[in-house]
Coordinates of N, CA and C in Angstrom, one line a residue:
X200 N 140.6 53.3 101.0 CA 141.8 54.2 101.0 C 141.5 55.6 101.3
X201 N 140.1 56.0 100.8 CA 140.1 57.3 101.0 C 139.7 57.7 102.7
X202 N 139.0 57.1 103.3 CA 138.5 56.6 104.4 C 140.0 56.8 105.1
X203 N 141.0 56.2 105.0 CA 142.7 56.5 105.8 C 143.2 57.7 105.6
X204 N 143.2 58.3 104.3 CA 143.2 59.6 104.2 C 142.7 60.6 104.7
X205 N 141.5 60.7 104.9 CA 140.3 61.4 105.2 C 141.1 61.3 107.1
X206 N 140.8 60.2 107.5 CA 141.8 60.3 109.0 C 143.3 60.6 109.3
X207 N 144.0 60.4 108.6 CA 144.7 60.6 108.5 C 145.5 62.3 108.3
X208 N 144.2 62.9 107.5 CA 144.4 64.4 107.5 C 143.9 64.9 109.0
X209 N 142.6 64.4 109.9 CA 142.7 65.1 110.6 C 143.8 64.7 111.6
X210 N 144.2 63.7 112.1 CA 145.1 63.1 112.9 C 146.0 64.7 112.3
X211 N 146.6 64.9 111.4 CA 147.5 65.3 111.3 C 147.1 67.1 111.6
X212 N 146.4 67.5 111.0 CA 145.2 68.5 111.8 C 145.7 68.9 113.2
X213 N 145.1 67.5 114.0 CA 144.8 67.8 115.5 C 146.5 67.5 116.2
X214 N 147.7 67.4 115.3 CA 148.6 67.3 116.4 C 149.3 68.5 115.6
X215 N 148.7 69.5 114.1 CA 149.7 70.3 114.4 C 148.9 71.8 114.6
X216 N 147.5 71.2 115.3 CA 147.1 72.6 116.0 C 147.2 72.7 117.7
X217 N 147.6 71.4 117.7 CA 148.5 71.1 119.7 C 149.1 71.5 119.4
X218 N 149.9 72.4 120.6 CA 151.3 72.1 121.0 C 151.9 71.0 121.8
X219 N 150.7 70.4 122.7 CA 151.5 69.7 123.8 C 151.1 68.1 123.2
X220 N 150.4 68.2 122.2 CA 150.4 66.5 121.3 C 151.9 66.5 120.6
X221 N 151.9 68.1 119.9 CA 153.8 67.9 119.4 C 154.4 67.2 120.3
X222 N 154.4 68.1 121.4 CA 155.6 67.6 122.2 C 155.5 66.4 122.9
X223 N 154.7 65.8 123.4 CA 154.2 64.3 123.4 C 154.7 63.5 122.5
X224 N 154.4 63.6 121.1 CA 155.1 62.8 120.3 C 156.3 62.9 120.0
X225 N 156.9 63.9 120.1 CA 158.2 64.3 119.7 C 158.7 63.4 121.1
X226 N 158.3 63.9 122.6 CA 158.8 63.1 123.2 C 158.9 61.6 122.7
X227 N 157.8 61.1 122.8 CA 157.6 59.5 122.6 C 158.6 59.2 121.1
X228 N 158.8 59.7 120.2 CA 160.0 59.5 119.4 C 161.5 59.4 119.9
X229 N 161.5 60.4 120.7 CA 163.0 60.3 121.2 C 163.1 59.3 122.1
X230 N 161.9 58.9 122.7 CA 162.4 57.4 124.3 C 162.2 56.6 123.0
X231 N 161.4 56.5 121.7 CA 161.8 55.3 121.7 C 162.7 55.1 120.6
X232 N 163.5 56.1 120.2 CA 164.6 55.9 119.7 C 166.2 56.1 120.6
X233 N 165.7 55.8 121.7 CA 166.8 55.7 122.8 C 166.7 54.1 123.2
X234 N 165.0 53.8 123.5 CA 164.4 52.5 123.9 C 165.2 51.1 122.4
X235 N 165.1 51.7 121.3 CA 165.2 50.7 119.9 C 166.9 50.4 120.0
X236 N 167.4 51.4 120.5 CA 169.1 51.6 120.2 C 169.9 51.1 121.5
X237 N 168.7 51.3 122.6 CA 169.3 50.9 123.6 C 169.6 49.4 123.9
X238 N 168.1 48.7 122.9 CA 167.3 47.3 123.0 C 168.7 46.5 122.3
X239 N 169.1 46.7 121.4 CA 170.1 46.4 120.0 C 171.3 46.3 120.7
X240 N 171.7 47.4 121.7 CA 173.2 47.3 122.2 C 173.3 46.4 123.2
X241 N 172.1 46.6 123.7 CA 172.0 45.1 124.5 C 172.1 43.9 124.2
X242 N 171.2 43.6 123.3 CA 171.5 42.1 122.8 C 172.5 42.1 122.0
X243 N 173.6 42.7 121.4 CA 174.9 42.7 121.1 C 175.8 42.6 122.5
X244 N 175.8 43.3 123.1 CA 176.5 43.4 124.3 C 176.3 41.8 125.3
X245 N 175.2 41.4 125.1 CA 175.1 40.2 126.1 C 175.8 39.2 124.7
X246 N 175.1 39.1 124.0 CA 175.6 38.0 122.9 C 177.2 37.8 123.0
X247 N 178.2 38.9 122.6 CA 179.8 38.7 123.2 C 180.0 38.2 124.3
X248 N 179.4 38.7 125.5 CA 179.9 38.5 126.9 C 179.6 36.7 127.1
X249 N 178.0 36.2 126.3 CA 177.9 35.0 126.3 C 178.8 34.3 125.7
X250 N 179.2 34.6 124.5 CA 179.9 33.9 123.4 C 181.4 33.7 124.1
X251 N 182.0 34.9 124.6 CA 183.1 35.0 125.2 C 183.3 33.9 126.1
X252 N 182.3 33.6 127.1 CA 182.1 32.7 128.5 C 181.7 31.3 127.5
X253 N 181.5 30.9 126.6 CA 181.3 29.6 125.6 C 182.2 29.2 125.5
X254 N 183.4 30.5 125.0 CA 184.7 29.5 124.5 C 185.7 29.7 125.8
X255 N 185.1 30.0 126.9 CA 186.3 29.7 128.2 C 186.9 30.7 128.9
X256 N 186.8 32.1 128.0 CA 187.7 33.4 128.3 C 186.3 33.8 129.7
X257 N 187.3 34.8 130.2 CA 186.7 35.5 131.4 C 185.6 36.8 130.5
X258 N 184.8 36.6 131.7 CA 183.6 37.9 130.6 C 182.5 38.6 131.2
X259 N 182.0 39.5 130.9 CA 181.1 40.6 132.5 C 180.0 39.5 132.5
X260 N 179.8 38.8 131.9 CA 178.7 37.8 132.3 C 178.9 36.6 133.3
X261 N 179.9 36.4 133.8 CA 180.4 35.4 135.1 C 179.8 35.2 135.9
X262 N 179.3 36.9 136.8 CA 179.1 36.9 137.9 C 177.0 36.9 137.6
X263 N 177.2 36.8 136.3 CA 175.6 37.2 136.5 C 174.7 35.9 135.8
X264 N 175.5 35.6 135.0 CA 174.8 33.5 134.8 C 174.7 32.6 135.7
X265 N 175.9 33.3 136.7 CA 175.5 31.8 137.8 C 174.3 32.3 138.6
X266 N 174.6 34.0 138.9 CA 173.1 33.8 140.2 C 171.8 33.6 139.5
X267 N 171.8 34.4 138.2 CA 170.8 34.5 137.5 C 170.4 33.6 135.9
X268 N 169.0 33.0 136.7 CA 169.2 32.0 135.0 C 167.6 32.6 134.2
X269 N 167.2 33.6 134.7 CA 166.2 34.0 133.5 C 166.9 34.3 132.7
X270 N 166.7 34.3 131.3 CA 166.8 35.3 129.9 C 166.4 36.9 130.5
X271 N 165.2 37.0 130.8 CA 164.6 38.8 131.4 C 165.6 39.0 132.5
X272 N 166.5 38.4 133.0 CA 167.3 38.6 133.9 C 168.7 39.6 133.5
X273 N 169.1 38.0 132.6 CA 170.0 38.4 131.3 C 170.2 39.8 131.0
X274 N 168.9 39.3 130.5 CA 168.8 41.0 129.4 C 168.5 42.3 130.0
X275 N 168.0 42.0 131.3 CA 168.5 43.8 132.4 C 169.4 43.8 132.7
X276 N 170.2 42.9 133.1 CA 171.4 43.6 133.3 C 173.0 44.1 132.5
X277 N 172.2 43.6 130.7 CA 172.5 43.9 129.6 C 172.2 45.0 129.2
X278 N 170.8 45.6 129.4 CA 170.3 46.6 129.2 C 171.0 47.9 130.5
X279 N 170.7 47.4 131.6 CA 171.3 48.4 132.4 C 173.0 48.9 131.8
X280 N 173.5 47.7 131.7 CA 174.5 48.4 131.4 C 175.0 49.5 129.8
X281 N 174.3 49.0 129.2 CA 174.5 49.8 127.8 C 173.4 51.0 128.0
X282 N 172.7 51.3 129.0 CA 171.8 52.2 129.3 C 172.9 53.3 130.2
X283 N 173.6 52.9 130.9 CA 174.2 53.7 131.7 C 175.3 53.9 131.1
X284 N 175.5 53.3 129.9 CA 177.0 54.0 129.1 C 176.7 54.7 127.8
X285 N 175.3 54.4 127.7 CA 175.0 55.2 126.8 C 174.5 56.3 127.2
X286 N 174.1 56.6 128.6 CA 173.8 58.1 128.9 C 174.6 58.9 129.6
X287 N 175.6 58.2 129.8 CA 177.1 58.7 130.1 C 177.2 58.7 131.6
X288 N 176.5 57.5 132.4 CA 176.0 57.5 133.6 C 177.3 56.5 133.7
X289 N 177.8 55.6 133.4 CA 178.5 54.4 133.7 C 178.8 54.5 135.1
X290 N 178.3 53.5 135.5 CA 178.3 53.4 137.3 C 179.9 52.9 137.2
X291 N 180.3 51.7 136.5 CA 181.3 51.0 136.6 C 181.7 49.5 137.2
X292 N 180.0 49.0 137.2 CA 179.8 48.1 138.0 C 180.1 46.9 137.2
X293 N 179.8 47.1 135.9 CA 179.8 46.1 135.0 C 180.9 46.7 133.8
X294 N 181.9 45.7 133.9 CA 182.6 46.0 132.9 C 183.2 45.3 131.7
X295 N 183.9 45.5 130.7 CA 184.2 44.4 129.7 C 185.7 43.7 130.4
X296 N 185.8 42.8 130.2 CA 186.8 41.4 131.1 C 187.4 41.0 130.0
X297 N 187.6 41.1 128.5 CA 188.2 40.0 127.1 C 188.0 41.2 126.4
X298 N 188.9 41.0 125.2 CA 189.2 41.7 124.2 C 187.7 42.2 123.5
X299 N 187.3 41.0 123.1 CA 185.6 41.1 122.0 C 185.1 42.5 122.4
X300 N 185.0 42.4 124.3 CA 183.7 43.3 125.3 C 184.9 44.5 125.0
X301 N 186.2 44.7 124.9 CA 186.2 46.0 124.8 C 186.1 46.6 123.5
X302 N 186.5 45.7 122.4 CA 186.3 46.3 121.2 C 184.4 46.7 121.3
X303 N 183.4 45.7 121.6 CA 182.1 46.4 121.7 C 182.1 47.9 122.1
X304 N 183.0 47.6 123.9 CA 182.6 48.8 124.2 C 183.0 50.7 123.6
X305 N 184.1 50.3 123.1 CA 184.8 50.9 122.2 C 184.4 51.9 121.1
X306 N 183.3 50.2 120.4 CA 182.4 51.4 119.4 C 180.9 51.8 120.0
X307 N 180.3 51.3 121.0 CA 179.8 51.8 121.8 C 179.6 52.8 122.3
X308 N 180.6 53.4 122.8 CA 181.0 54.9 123.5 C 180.8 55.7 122.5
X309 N 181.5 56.2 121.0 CA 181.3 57.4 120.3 C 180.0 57.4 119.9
X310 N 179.4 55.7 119.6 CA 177.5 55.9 119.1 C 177.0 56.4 120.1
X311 N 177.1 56.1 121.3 CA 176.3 56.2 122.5 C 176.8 58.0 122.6
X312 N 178.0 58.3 122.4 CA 178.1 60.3 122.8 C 177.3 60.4 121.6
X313 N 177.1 60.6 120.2 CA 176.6 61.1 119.0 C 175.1 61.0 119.5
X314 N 174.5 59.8 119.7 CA 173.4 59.7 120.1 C 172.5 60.7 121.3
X315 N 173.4 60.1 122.3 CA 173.0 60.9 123.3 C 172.7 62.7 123.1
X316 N 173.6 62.9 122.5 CA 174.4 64.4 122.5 C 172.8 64.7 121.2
X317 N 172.6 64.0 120.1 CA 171.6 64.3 119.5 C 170.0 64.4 120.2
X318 N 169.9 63.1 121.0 CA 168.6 62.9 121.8 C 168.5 64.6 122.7
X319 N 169.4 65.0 123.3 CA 169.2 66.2 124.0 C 169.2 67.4 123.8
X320 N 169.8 67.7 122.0 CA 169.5 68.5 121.2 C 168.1 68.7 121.0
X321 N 167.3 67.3 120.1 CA 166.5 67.4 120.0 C 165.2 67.8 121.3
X322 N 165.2 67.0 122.8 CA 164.8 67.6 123.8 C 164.8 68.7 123.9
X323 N 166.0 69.6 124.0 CA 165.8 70.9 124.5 C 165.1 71.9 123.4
X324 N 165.1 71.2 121.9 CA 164.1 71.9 120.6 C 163.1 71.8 121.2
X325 N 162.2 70.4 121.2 CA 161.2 70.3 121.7 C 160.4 70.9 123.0
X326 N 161.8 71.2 123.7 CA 160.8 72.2 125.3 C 161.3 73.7 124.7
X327 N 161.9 74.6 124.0 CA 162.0 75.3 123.4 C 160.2 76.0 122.5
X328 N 160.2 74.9 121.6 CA 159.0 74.9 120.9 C 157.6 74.8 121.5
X329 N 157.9 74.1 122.9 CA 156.9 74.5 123.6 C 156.7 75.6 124.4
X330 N 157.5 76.6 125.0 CA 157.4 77.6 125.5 C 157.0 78.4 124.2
X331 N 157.8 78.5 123.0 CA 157.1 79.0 122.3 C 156.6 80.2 122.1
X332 N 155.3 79.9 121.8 CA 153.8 80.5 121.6 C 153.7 81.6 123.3
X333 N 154.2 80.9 124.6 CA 154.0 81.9 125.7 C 154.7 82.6 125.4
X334 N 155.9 82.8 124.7 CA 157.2 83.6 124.7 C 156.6 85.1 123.8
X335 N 155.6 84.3 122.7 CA 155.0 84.9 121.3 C 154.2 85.8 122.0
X336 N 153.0 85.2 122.8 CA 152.6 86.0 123.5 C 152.5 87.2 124.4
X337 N 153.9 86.8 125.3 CA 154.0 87.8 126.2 C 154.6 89.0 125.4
X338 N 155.4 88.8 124.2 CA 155.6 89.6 123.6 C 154.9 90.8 122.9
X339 N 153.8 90.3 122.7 CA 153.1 90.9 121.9 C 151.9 92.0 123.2
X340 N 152.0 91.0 125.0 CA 151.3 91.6 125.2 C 152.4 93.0 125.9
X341 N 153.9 93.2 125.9 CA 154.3 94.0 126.0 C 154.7 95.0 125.1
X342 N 154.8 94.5 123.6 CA 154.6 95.8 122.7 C 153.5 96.4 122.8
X343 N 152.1 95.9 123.3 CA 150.9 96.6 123.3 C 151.0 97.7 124.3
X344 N 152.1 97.0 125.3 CA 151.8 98.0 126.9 C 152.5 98.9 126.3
X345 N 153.5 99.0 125.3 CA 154.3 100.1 125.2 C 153.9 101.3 124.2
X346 N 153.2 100.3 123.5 CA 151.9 101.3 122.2 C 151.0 102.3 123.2
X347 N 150.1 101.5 124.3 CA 149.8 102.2 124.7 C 150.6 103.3 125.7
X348 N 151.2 102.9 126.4 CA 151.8 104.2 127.2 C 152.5 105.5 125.7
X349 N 153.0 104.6 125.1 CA 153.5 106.0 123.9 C 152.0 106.8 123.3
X350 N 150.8 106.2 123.5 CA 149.6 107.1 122.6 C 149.1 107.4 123.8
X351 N 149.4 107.2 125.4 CA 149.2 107.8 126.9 C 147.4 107.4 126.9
X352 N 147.1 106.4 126.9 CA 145.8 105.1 126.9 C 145.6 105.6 128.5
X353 N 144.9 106.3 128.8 CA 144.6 106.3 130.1 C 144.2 105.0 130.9
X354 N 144.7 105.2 132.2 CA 144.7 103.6 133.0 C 143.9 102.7 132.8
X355 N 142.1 102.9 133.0 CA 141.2 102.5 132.9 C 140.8 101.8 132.0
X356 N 141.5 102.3 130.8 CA 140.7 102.0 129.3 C 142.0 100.9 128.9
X357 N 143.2 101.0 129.5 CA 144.6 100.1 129.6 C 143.5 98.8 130.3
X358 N 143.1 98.8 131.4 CA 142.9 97.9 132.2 C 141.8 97.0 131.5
X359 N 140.8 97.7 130.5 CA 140.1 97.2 129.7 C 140.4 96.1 129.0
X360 N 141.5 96.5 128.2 CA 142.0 96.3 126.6 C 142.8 95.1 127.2

């Protein structure tokens, strides 16, 4: 136990003396909390569309059981679609046909805006936090320029420093 600790402190060390391991991970949290939510609405979203076409009703899965009989088939173009309505892309290609698929889609849309609308909050924190430190910097290297011209640092000894 001490042995996980002991690694575990520097792991934690070495990603909060990066910046760009932050932002790495911060990325890879956000795909894969888009990847986990996107996975879920999908296999909800096909499961109705299946269940719908079981008991006889019309359903966005019609056109895509008969060409297609993988499961990985299935489930892309289950995924595609709750991907492109969750990032507010909706092509329109695939739509809900029965009651069930629009009540899904329904509560679908306000998770998918809250989400989305969060996932790009957090992004633009994330590239924010990485400029950062240059931002910190340049700042500091123009208060210097301005210290010096106010104490009149002749050029040379400016060009030094």
């Amino acid at each position: 136990i001490m042995k996980v600790k002991t690694l575990m402190s520097s792991v934690e060390e070495l990603v909060e003396a990066n910046v760009m391991v932050q932002f790495i991970l911060g990325l890879a949290k956000l795909l894969g909390a888009l990847a986990m939510t996107t996975h879920w609405a999908a296999c909800i979203w096909f499961f109705v569309g299946a269940k719908a076409k079981a008991d006889g009703q019309k359903s966005w899965v019609d056109p895509y059981l008969e060409v297609y009989d993988s499961f990985t088939e299935h489930y892309v173009w289950s995924l595609y679609f709750t991907l492109t309505t969750m990032t507010t892309v909706g092509y329109g290609d695939i739509t809900p046909e029965n009651y069930a698929e629009v009540l899904f889609s329904l509560v679908l849309l306000p998770v998918a805006s809250v989400l989305f609308a969060t996932l790009m909050g957090n992004l633009t924190d994330l590239i924010t936090n990485l400029n950062a430190r240059s931002r910190a910097r340049q700042k500091k290297k123009t208060m210097l320029s301005h210290y010096m011209a106010w104490r009149c640092i002749p050029p040379k000894l400016k060009g030094q420093i």
